[in-house]
PDB file of C-alpha atoms in Angstrom:
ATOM      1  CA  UNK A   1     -20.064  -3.432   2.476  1.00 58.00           C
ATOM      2  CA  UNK A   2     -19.856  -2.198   6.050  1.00 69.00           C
ATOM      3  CA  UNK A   3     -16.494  -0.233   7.751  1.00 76.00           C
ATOM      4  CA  UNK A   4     -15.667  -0.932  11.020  1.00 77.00           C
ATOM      5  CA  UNK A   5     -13.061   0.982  12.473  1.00 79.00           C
ATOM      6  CA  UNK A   6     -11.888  -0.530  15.886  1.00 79.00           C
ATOM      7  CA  UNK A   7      -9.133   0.980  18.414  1.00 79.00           C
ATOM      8  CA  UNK A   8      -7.623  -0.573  21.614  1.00 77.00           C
ATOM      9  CA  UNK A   9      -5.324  -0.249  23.697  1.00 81.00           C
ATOM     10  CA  UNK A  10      -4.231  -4.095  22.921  1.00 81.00           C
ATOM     11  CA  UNK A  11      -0.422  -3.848  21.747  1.00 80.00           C
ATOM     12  CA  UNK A  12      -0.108  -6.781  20.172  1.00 82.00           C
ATOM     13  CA  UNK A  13      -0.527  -6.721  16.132  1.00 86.00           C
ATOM     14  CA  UNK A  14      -4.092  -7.944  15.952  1.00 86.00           C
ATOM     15  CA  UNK A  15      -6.042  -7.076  19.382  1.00 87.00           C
ATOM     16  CA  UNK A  16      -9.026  -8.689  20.750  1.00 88.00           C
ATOM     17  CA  UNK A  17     -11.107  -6.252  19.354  1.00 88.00           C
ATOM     18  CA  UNK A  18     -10.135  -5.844  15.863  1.00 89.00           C
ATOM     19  CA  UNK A  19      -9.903  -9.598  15.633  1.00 91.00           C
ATOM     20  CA  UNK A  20     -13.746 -10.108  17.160  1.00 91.00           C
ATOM     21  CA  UNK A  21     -14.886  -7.902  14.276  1.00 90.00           C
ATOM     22  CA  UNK A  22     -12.307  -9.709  11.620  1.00 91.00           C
ATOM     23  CA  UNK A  23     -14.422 -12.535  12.706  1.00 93.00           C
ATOM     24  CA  UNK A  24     -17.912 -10.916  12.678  1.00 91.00           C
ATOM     25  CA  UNK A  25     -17.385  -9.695   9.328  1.00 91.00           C
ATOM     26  CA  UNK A  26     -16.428 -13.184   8.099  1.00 92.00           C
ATOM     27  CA  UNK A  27     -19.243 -14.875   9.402  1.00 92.00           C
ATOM     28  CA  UNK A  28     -21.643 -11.626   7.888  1.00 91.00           C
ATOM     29  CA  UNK A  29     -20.131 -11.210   4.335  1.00 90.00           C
ATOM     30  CA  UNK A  30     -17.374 -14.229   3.672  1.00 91.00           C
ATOM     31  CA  UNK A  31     -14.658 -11.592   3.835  1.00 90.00           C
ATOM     32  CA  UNK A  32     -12.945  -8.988   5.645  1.00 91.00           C
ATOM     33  CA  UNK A  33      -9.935  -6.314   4.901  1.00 91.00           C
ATOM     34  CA  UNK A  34      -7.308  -4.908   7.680  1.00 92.00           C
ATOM     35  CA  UNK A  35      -6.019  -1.987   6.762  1.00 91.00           C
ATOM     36  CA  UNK A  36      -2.342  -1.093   8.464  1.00 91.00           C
ATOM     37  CA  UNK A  37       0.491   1.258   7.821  1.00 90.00           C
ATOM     38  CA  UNK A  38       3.356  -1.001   6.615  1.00 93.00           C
ATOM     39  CA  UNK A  39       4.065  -3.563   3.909  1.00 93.00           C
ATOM     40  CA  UNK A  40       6.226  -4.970   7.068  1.00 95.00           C
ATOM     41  CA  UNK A  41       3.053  -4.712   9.707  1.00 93.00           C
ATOM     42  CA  UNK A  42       1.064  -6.365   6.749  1.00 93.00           C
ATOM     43  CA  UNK A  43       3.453  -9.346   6.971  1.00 94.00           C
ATOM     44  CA  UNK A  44       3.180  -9.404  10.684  1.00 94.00           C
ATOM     45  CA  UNK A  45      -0.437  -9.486  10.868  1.00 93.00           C
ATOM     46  CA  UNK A  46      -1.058 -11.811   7.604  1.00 92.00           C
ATOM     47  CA  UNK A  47       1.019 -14.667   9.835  1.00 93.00           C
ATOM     48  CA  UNK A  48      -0.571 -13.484  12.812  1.00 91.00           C
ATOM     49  CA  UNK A  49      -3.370 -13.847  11.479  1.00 91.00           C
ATOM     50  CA  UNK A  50      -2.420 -17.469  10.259  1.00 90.00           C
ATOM     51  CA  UNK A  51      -1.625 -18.653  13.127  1.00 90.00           C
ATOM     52  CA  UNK A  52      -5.364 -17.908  14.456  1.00 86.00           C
ATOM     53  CA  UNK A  53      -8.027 -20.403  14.017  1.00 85.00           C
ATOM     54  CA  UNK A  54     -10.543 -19.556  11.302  1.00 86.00           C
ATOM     55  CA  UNK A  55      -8.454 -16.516   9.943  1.00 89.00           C
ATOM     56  CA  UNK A  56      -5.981 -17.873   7.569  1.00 83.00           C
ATOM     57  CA  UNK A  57      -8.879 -17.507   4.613  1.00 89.00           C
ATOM     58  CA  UNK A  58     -11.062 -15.011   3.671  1.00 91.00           C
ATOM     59  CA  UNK A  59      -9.303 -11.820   5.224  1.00 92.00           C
ATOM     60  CA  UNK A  60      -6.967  -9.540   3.225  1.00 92.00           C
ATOM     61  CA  UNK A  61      -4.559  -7.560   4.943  1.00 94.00           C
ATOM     62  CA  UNK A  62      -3.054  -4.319   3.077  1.00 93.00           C
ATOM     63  CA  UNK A  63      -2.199  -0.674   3.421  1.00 93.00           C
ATOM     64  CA  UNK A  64      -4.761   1.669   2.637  1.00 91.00           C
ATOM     65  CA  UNK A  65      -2.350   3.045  -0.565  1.00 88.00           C
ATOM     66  CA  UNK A  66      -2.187  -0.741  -1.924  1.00 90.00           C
ATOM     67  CA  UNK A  67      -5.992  -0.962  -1.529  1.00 90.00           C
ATOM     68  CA  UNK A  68      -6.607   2.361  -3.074  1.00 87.00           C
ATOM     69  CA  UNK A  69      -4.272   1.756  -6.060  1.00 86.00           C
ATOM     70  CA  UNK A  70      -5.369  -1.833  -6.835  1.00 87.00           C
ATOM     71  CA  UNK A  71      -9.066  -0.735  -6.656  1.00 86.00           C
ATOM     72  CA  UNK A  72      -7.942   2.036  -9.311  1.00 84.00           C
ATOM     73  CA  UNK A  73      -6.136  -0.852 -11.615  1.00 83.00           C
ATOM     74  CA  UNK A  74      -9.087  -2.719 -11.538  1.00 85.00           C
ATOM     75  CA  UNK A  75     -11.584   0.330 -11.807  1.00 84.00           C
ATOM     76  CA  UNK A  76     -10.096   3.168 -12.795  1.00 81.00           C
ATOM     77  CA  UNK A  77      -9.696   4.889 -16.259  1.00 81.00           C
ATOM     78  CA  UNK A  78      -6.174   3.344 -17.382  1.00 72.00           C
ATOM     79  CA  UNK A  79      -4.043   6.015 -15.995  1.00 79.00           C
ATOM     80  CA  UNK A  80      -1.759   5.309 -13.086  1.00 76.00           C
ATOM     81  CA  UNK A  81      -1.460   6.511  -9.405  1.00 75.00           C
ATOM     82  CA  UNK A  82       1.585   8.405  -8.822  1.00 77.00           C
ATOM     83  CA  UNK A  83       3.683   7.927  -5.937  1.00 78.00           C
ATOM     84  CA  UNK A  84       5.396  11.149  -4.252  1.00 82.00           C
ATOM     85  CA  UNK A  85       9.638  10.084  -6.247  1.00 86.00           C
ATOM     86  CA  UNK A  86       7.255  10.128  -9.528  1.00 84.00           C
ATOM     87  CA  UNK A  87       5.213  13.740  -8.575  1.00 82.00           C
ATOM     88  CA  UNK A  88       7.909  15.119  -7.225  1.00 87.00           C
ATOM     89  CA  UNK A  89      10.441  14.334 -10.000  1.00 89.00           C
ATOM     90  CA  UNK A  90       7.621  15.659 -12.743  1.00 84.00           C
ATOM     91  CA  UNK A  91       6.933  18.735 -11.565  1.00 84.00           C
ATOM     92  CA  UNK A  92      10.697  19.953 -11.089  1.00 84.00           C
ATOM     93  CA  UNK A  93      10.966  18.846 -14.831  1.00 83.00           C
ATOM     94  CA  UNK A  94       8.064  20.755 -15.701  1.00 80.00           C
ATOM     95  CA  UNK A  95       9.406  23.990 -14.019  1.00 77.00           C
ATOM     96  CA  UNK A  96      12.444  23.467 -15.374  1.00 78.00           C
ATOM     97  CA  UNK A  97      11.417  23.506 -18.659  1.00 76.00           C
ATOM     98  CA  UNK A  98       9.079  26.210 -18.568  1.00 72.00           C
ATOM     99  CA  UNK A  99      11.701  28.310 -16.714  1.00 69.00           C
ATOM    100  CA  UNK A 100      14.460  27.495 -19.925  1.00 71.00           C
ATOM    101  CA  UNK A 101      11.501  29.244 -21.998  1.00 69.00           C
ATOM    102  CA  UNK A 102      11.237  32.199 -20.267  1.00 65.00           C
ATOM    103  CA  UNK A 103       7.536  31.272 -20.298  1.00 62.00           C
ATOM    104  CA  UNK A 104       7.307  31.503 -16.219  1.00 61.00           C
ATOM    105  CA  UNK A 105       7.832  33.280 -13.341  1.00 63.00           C
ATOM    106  CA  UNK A 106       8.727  30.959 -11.343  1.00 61.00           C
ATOM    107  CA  UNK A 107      12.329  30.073 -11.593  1.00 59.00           C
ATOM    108  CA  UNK A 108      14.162  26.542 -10.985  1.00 56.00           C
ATOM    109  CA  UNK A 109      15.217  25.935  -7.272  1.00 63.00           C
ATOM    110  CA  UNK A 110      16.077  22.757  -5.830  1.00 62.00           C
ATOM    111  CA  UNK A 111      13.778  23.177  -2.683  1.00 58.00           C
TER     112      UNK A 111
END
Protein backbone atom coordinates (compact mmCIF):
# COMPACT_ATOMS: atom_id res chain seq x y z
CA UNK A 1 0.00 0.00 0.00
CA UNK A 2 1.56 3.27 -1.09
CA UNK A 3 0.37 7.11 0.28
CA UNK A 4 0.37 9.73 -1.96
CA UNK A 5 -0.32 12.96 -0.68
CA UNK A 6 -0.97 15.54 -3.54
CA UNK A 7 -1.65 19.50 -3.15
CA UNK A 8 -2.66 22.09 -5.84
CA UNK A 9 -3.70 25.01 -6.22
CA UNK A 10 -6.76 23.50 -8.44
CA UNK A 11 -10.07 24.75 -6.58
CA UNK A 12 -12.29 22.59 -7.83
CA UNK A 13 -13.17 19.36 -5.52
CA UNK A 14 -10.98 16.84 -7.27
CA UNK A 15 -7.91 18.71 -9.12
CA UNK A 16 -5.89 17.51 -11.92
CA UNK A 17 -3.42 16.31 -9.77
CA UNK A 18 -5.07 14.38 -7.16
CA UNK A 19 -7.23 12.85 -9.85
CA UNK A 20 -3.92 11.74 -12.12
CA UNK A 21 -2.78 9.84 -9.03
CA UNK A 22 -6.59 8.52 -8.19
CA UNK A 23 -5.98 7.09 -11.55
CA UNK A 24 -2.36 5.84 -11.18
CA UNK A 25 -3.20 4.10 -8.14
CA UNK A 26 -6.12 2.32 -9.86
CA UNK A 27 -4.30 1.12 -12.64
CA UNK A 28 -1.19 -0.01 -9.87
CA UNK A 29 -3.30 -1.70 -7.08
CA UNK A 30 -7.25 -1.91 -8.31
CA UNK A 31 -8.06 0.70 -5.68
CA UNK A 32 -7.56 3.99 -4.30
CA UNK A 33 -8.86 6.09 -1.04
CA UNK A 34 -9.41 10.13 -0.91
CA UNK A 35 -9.26 11.28 2.20
CA UNK A 36 -11.24 14.87 2.83
CA UNK A 37 -12.53 16.82 5.74
CA UNK A 38 -16.36 16.56 5.45
CA UNK A 39 -19.06 13.91 5.25
CA UNK A 40 -20.53 16.87 2.87
CA UNK A 41 -17.03 17.26 0.71
CA UNK A 42 -17.18 13.33 0.66
CA UNK A 43 -20.54 13.60 -1.15
CA UNK A 44 -19.20 16.21 -3.44
CA UNK A 45 -16.27 14.38 -4.54
CA UNK A 46 -17.96 10.70 -4.57
CA UNK A 47 -20.38 12.35 -7.54
CA UNK A 48 -17.58 14.20 -8.78
CA UNK A 49 -15.93 11.56 -9.00
CA UNK A 50 -18.90 9.73 -10.82
CA UNK A 51 -19.25 11.84 -13.21
CA UNK A 52 -15.45 11.13 -14.38
CA UNK A 53 -14.70 8.40 -16.72
CA UNK A 54 -13.09 5.35 -15.12
CA UNK A 55 -13.65 6.65 -11.45
CA UNK A 56 -17.07 5.66 -10.47
CA UNK A 57 -15.46 2.04 -9.20
CA UNK A 58 -12.73 1.15 -7.29
CA UNK A 59 -12.06 4.51 -5.29
CA UNK A 60 -13.41 5.15 -1.77
CA UNK A 61 -13.81 8.50 -0.64
CA UNK A 62 -13.96 9.19 3.33
CA UNK A 63 -12.71 11.33 6.15
CA UNK A 64 -9.70 10.30 7.75
CA UNK A 65 -11.94 9.73 11.30
CA UNK A 66 -14.40 7.31 9.23
CA UNK A 67 -11.33 5.49 7.86
CA UNK A 68 -9.63 5.31 11.16
CA UNK A 69 -12.74 4.08 13.04
CA UNK A 70 -13.91 1.51 10.46
CA UNK A 71 -10.32 0.10 10.25
CA UNK A 72 -10.65 -0.20 14.22
CA UNK A 73 -14.28 -2.09 13.82
CA UNK A 74 -12.82 -4.35 11.58
CA UNK A 75 -9.35 -4.68 13.44
CA UNK A 76 -9.42 -3.51 16.58
CA UNK A 77 -9.94 -5.21 20.04
CA UNK A 78 -13.91 -4.78 20.42
CA UNK A 79 -13.85 -1.56 22.20
CA UNK A 80 -15.14 1.56 20.54
CA UNK A 81 -13.64 4.95 19.38
CA UNK A 82 -14.95 7.76 21.27
CA UNK A 83 -15.99 10.85 19.75
CA UNK A 84 -15.22 14.29 21.68
CA UNK A 85 -19.80 14.65 23.12
CA UNK A 86 -18.87 10.93 24.47
CA UNK A 87 -15.10 11.98 26.16
CA UNK A 88 -16.16 14.97 27.12
CA UNK A 89 -19.46 13.94 28.79
CA UNK A 90 -17.37 10.90 30.70
CA UNK A 91 -14.89 12.62 32.19
CA UNK A 92 -17.16 15.47 33.81
CA UNK A 93 -19.10 12.38 35.23
CA UNK A 94 -16.06 10.92 36.46
CA UNK A 95 -14.99 14.17 38.30
CA UNK A 96 -18.12 14.57 39.47
CA UNK A 97 -18.29 11.58 41.17
CA UNK A 98 -15.01 11.46 42.59
CA UNK A 99 -15.49 15.08 43.79
CA UNK A 100 -19.12 13.83 45.76
CA UNK A 101 -16.49 11.38 47.56
CA UNK A 102 -14.25 13.70 48.74
CA UNK A 103 -11.75 11.34 47.10
CA UNK A 104 -10.18 14.36 44.83
CA UNK A 105 -8.82 17.49 44.64
CA UNK A 106 -10.09 18.55 41.91
CA UNK A 107 -13.52 19.94 42.30
CA UNK A 108 -16.59 19.99 39.70
CA UNK A 109 -16.60 23.09 37.33
CA UNK A 110 -18.45 23.38 34.26
CA UNK A 111 -15.41 24.67 32.15
Amino acid sequence: MSFNIVRSTDEGLLGSEAEASVRRALASFGRATVFVPSYQMQLDVSREMADRGGLALGVGVTTPEAWATERWEVWGDGTRVVGPLVRASAMQGALLEESRFGRSTVSYNAG
